GROMACS .gro file of C-alpha atoms in nm:
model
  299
    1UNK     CA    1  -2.151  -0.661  -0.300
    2UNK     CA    2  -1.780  -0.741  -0.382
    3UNK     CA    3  -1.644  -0.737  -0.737
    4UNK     CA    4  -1.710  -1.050  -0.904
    5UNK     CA    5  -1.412  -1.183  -1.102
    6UNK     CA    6  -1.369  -1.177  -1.470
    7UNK     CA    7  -1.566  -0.839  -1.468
    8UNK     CA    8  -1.481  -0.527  -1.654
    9UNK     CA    9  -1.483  -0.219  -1.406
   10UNK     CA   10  -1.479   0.123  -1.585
   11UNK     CA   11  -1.225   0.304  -1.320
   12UNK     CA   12  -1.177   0.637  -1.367
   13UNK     CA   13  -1.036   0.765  -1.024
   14UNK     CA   14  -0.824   0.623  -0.744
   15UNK     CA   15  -0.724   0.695  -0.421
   16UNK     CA   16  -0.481   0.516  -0.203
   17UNK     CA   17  -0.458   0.535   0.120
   18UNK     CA   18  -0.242   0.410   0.430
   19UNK     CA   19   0.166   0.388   0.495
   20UNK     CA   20   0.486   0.322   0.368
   21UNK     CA   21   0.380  -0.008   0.213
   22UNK     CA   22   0.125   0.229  -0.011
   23UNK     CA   23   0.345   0.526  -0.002
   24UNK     CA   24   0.579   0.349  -0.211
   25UNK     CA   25   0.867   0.296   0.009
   26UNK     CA   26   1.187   0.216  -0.056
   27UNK     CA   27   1.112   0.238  -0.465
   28UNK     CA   28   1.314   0.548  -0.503
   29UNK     CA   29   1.280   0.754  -0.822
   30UNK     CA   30   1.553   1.020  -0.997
   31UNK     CA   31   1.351   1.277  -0.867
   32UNK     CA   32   1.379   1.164  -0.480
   33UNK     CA   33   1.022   1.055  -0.493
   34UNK     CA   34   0.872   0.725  -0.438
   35UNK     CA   35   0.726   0.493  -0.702
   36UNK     CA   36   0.508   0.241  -0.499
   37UNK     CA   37   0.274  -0.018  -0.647
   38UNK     CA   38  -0.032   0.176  -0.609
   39UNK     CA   39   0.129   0.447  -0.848
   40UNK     CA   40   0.208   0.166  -1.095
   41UNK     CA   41  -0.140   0.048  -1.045
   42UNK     CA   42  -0.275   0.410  -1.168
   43UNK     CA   43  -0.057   0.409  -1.467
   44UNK     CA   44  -0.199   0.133  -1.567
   45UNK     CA   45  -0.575   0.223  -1.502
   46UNK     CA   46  -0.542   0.568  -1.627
   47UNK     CA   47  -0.399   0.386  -1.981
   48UNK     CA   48  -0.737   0.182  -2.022
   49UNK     CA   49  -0.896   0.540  -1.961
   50UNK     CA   50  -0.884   0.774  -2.261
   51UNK     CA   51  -1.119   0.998  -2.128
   52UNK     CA   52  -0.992   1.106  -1.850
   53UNK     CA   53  -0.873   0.954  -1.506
   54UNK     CA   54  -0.799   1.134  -1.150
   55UNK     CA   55  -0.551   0.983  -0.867
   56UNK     CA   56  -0.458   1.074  -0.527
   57UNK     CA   57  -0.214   0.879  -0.286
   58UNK     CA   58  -0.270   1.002   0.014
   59UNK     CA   59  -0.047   0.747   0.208
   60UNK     CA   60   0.188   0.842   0.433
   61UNK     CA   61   0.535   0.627   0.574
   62UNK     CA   62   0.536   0.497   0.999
   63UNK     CA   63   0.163   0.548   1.021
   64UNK     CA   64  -0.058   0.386   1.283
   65UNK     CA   65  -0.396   0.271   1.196
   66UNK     CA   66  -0.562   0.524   1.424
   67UNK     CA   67  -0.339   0.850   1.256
   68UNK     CA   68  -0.466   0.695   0.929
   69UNK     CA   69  -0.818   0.704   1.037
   70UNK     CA   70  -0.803   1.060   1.160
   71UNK     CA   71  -0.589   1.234   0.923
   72UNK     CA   72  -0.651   1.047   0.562
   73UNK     CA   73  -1.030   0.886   0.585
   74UNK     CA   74  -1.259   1.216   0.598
   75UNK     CA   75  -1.001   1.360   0.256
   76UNK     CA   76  -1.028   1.001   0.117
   77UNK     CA   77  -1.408   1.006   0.164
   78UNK     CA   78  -1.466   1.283   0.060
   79UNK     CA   79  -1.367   1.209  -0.293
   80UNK     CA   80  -1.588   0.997  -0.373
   81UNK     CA   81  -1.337   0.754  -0.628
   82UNK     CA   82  -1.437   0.468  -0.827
   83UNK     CA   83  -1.162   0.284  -0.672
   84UNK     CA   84  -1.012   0.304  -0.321
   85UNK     CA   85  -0.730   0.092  -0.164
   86UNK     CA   86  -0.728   0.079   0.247
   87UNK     CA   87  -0.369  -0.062   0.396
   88UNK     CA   88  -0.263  -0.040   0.737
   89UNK     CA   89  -0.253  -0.196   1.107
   90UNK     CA   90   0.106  -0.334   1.021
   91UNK     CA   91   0.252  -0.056   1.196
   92UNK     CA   92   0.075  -0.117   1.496
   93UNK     CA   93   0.161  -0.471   1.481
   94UNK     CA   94   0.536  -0.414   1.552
   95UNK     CA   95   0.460  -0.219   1.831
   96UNK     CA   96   0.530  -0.319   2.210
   97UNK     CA   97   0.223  -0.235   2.304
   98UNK     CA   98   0.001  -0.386   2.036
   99UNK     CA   99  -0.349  -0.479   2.047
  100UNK     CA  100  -0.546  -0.666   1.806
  101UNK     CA  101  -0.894  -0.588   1.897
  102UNK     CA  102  -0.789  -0.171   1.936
  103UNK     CA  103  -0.656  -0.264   1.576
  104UNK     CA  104  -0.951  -0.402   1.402
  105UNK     CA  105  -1.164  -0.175   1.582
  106UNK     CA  106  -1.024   0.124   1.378
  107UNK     CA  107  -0.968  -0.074   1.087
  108UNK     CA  108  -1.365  -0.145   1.082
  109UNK     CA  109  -1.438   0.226   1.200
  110UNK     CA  110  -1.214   0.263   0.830
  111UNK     CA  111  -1.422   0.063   0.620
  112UNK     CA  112  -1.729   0.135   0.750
  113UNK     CA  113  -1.650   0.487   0.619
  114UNK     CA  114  -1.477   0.432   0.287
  115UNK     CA  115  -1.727   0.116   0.118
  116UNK     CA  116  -2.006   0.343   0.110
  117UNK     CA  117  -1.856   0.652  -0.012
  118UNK     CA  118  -1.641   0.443  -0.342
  119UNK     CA  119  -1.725   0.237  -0.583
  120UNK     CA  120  -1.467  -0.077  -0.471
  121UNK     CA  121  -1.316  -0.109  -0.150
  122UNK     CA  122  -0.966  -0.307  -0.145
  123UNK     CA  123  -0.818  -0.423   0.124
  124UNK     CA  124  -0.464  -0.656   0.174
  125UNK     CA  125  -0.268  -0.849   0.362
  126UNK     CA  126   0.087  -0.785   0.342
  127UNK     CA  127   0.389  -0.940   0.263
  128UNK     CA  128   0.605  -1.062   0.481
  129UNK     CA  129   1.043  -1.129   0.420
  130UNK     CA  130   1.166  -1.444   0.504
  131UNK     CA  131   1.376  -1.455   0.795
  132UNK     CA  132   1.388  -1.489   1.188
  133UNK     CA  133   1.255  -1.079   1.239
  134UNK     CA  134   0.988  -1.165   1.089
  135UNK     CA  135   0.892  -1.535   1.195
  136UNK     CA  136   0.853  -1.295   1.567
  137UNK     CA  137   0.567  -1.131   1.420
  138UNK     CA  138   0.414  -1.400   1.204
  139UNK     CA  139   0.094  -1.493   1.458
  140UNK     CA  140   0.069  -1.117   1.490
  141UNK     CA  141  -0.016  -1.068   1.131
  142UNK     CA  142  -0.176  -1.373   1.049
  143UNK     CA  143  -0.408  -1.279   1.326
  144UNK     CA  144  -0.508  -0.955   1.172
  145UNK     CA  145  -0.568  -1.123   0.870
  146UNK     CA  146  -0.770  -1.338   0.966
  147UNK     CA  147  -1.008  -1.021   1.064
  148UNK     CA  148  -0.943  -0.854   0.750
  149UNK     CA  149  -1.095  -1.104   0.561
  150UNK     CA  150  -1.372  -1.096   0.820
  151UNK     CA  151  -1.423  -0.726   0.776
  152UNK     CA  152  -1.388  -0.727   0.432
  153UNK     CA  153  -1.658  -1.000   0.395
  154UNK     CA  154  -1.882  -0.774   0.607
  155UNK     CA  155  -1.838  -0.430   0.393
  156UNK     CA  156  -1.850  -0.602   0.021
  157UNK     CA  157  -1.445  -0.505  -0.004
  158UNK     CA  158  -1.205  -0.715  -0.194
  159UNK     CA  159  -0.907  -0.857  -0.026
  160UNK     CA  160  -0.594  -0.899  -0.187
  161UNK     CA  161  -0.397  -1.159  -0.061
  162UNK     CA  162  -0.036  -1.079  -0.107
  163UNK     CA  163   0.072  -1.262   0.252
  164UNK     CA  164   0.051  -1.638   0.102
  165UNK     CA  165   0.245  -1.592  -0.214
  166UNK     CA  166   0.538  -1.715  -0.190
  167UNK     CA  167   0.723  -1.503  -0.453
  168UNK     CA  168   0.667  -1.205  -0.208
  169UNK     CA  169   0.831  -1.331   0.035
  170UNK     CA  170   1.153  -1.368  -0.137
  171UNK     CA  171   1.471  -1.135   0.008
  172UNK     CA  172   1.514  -1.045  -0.307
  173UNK     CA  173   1.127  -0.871  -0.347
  174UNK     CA  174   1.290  -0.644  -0.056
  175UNK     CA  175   1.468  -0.337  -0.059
  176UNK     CA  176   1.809  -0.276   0.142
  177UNK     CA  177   1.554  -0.196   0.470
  178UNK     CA  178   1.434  -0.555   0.488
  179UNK     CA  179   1.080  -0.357   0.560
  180UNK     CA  180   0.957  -0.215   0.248
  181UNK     CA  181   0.944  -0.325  -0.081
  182UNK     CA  182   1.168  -0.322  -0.482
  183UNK     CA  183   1.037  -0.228  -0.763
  184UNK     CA  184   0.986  -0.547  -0.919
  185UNK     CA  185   0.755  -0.648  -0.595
  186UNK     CA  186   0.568  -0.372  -0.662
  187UNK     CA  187   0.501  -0.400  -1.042
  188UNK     CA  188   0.370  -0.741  -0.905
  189UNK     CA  189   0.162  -0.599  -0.625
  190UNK     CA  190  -0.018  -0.367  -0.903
  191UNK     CA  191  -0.083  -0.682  -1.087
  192UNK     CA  192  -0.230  -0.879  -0.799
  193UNK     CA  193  -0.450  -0.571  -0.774
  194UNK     CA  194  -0.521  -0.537  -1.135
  195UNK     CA  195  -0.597  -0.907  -1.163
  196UNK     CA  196  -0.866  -0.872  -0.802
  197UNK     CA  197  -1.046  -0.634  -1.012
  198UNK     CA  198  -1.122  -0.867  -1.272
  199UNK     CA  199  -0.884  -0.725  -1.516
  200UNK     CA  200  -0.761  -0.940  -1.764
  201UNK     CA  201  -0.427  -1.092  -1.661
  202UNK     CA  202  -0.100  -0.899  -1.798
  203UNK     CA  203   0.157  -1.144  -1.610
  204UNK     CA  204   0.211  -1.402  -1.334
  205UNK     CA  205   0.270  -1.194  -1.027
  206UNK     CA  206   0.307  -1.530  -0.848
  207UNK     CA  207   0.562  -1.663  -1.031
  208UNK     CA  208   0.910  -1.757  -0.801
  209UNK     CA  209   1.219  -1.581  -0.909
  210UNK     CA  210   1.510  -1.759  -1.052
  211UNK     CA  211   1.734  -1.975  -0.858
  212UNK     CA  212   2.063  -1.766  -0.764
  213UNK     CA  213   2.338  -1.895  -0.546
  214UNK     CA  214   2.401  -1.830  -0.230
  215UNK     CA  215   2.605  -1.509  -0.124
  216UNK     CA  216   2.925  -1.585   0.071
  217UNK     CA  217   2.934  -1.518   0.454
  218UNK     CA  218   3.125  -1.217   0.459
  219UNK     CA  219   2.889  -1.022   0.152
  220UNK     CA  220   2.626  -1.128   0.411
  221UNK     CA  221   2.797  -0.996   0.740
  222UNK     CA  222   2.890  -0.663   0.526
  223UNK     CA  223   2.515  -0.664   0.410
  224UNK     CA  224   2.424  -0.704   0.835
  225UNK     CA  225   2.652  -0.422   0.915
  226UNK     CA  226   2.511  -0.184   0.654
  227UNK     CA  227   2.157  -0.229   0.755
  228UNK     CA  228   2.216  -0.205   1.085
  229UNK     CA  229   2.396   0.126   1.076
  230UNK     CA  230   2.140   0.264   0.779
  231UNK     CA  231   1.802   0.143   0.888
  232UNK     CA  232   1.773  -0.038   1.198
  233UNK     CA  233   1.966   0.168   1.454
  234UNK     CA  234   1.774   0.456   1.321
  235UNK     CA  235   1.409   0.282   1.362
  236UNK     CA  236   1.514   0.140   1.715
  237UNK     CA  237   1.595   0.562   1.821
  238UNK     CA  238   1.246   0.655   1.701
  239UNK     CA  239   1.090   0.393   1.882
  240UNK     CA  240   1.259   0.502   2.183
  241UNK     CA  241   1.217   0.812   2.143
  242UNK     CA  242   0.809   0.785   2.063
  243UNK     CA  243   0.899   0.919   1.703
  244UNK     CA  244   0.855   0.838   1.381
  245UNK     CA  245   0.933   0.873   0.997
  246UNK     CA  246   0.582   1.012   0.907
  247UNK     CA  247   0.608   1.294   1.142
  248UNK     CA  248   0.515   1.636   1.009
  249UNK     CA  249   0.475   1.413   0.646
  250UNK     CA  250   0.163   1.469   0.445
  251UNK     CA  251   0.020   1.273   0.134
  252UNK     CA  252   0.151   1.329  -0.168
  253UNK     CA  253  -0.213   1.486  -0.281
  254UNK     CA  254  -0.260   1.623   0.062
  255UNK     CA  255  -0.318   1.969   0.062
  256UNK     CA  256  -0.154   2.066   0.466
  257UNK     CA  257  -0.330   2.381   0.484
  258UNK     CA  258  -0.677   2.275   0.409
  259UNK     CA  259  -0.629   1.902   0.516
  260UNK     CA  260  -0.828   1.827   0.246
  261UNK     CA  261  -0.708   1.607  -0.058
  262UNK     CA  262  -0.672   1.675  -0.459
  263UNK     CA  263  -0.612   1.525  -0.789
  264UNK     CA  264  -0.349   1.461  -0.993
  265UNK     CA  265  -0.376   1.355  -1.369
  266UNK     CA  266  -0.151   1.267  -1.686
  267UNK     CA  267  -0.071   1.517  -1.884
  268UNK     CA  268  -0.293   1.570  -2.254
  269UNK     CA  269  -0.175   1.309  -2.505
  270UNK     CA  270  -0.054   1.043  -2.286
  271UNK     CA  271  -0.013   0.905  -1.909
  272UNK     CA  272   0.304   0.758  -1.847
  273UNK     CA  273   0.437   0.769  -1.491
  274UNK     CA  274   0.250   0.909  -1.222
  275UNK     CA  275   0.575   1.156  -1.132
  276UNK     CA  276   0.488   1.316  -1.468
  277UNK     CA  277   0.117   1.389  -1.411
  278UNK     CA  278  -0.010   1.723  -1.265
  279UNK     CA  279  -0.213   1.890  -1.020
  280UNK     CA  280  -0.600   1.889  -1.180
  281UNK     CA  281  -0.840   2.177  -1.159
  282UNK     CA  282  -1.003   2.234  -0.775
  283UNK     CA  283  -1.334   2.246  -1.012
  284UNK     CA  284  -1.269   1.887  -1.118
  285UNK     CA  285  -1.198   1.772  -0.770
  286UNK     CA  286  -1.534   1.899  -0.645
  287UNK     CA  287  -1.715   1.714  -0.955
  288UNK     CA  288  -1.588   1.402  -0.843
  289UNK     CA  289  -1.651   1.416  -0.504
  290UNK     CA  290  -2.019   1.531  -0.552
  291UNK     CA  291  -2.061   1.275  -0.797
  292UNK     CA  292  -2.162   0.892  -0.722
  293UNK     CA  293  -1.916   0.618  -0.766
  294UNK     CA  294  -1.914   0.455  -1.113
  295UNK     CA  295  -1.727   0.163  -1.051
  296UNK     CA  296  -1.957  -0.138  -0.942
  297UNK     CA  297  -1.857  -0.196  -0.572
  298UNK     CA  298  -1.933  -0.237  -0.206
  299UNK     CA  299  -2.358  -0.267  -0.143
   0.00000   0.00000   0.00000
């Protein structure tokens, strides 16, 4: 059964799994790492946890709902989390070759797997910029939306919708890519999470951004030219080229060797950022995942 609202889950672990949009993408930190909403998201839960709380994001950037099935679900599973977050088919929607029913097909073969091995299943629909790139792809995505909410309602997962708010799908929400994500979007992304738990509200992750004025034509032109030459010359080689920019990439709490995943948690005396946190015991890894969920969930 899906997580009424206005409830108080006890969360004690997370894991995160899917592609750039839960990777963190393009939220760069000092460090050259990425500081996505989901790792705001465990901040946060890991605060309202004193005694103890255990993440893992194993999300990885340009992945197809297929690689995520086969390469993060049986390490996700295997866990055993209070709390696990499922994002992805996005991918395969910009693809030439898409198809919707291949799509959902994977993305129920995912669910079917995760809701009985967590304590709450959340699913999302994206985002999506404003602008003409994206109006291409709008009955795409609202498509596999639709099914998402269909699959969700089947499973007992909650689904976060993130595609009809309209603060979201601001320019400004977006990094210089005009694909992933600022900080600011995700910090509001965490909330709309936080708040689909049943958490009590911290801010208005809806809320529209202040008017600005308008840039002038040639700061827009200049803006054209540098994405073009950064970001979208490089994404139209890989797609020629059948690449892409999770090859050879693991999860950040993806062990390569082992395929297998691990936890990370904040350090003694504090959280604070995820970037901070370290590398728990194997022993405490195998506790969890032996362990039932505590989290009330999917039934």
């Amino acid at each position: 059964m899906a997580l009424a609202m206005g409830t108080q889950p006890q969360i004690r672990s997370f894991v995160a799994v899917g592609d750039s949009f839960t990777e963190g993408m393009s939220d760069l930190m000092p460090d050259g790492s990425y500081r996505g909403w989901a790792d705001v998201l465990a901040a946060r839960l890991a605060d309202r946890s004193p005694d103890g709380f255990r993440y893992a994001n194993l999300a990885v950037r340009g992945k197809l709902i297929g690689q995520i099935v086969e390469e993060q679900l049986p390490a996700a599973a295997a866990l055993g989390a209070d709390l696990v977050t499922l994002v992805g088919g996005l991918n395969d929607a910009l693809r030439p070759g898409y198809d919707l029913a291949r799509v959902c097909e994977q993305l129920e073969k995912a669910v079917a797997t995760l809701a009985p091995s967590c304590g709450t299943l959340v699913l999302m629909k994206t985002p999506g910029r404003r602008g003409p790139v994206f109006d291409r792809y709008r009955p795409r995505m609202e498509e596999l939306f639709s099914e998402i909410d269909a699959i969700g309602e089947r499973h007992g997962a909650l689904v976060v919708d993130l595609y009809t708010a309209r603060s979201l799908a601001d320019q400004r929400m977006w990094a210089d890519d005009r694909l992933h994500l600022t900080s600011e979007a995700h910090a509001r992304v965490a909330e709309a999470v936080w708040q689909r738990l049943g958490l009590e509200r911290e801010s208005d992750w809806e809320a529209p951004l202040r008017p600005s004025g308008a840039a002038r034509w040639g700061s827009r032109r200049a803006a054209d030219v540098r994405f073009a030459r950064a970001h979208l010359f490089p994404w139209i080689g890989r797609r020629l080229t059948g690449r892409s920019s999770g090859d050879g990439r693991f999860g950040a709490q993806m062990d390569p060797a082992s395929r297998t995943a691990y936890w990370v948690g904040p350090a003694a005396g504090g959280t604070g950022p995820v970037s901070g946190w370290s590398r728990l015991p194997d022993e405490d890894s195998r506790d969890a995942s032996a362990g039932k969920p505590s989290a009330p969930g999917n039934g």
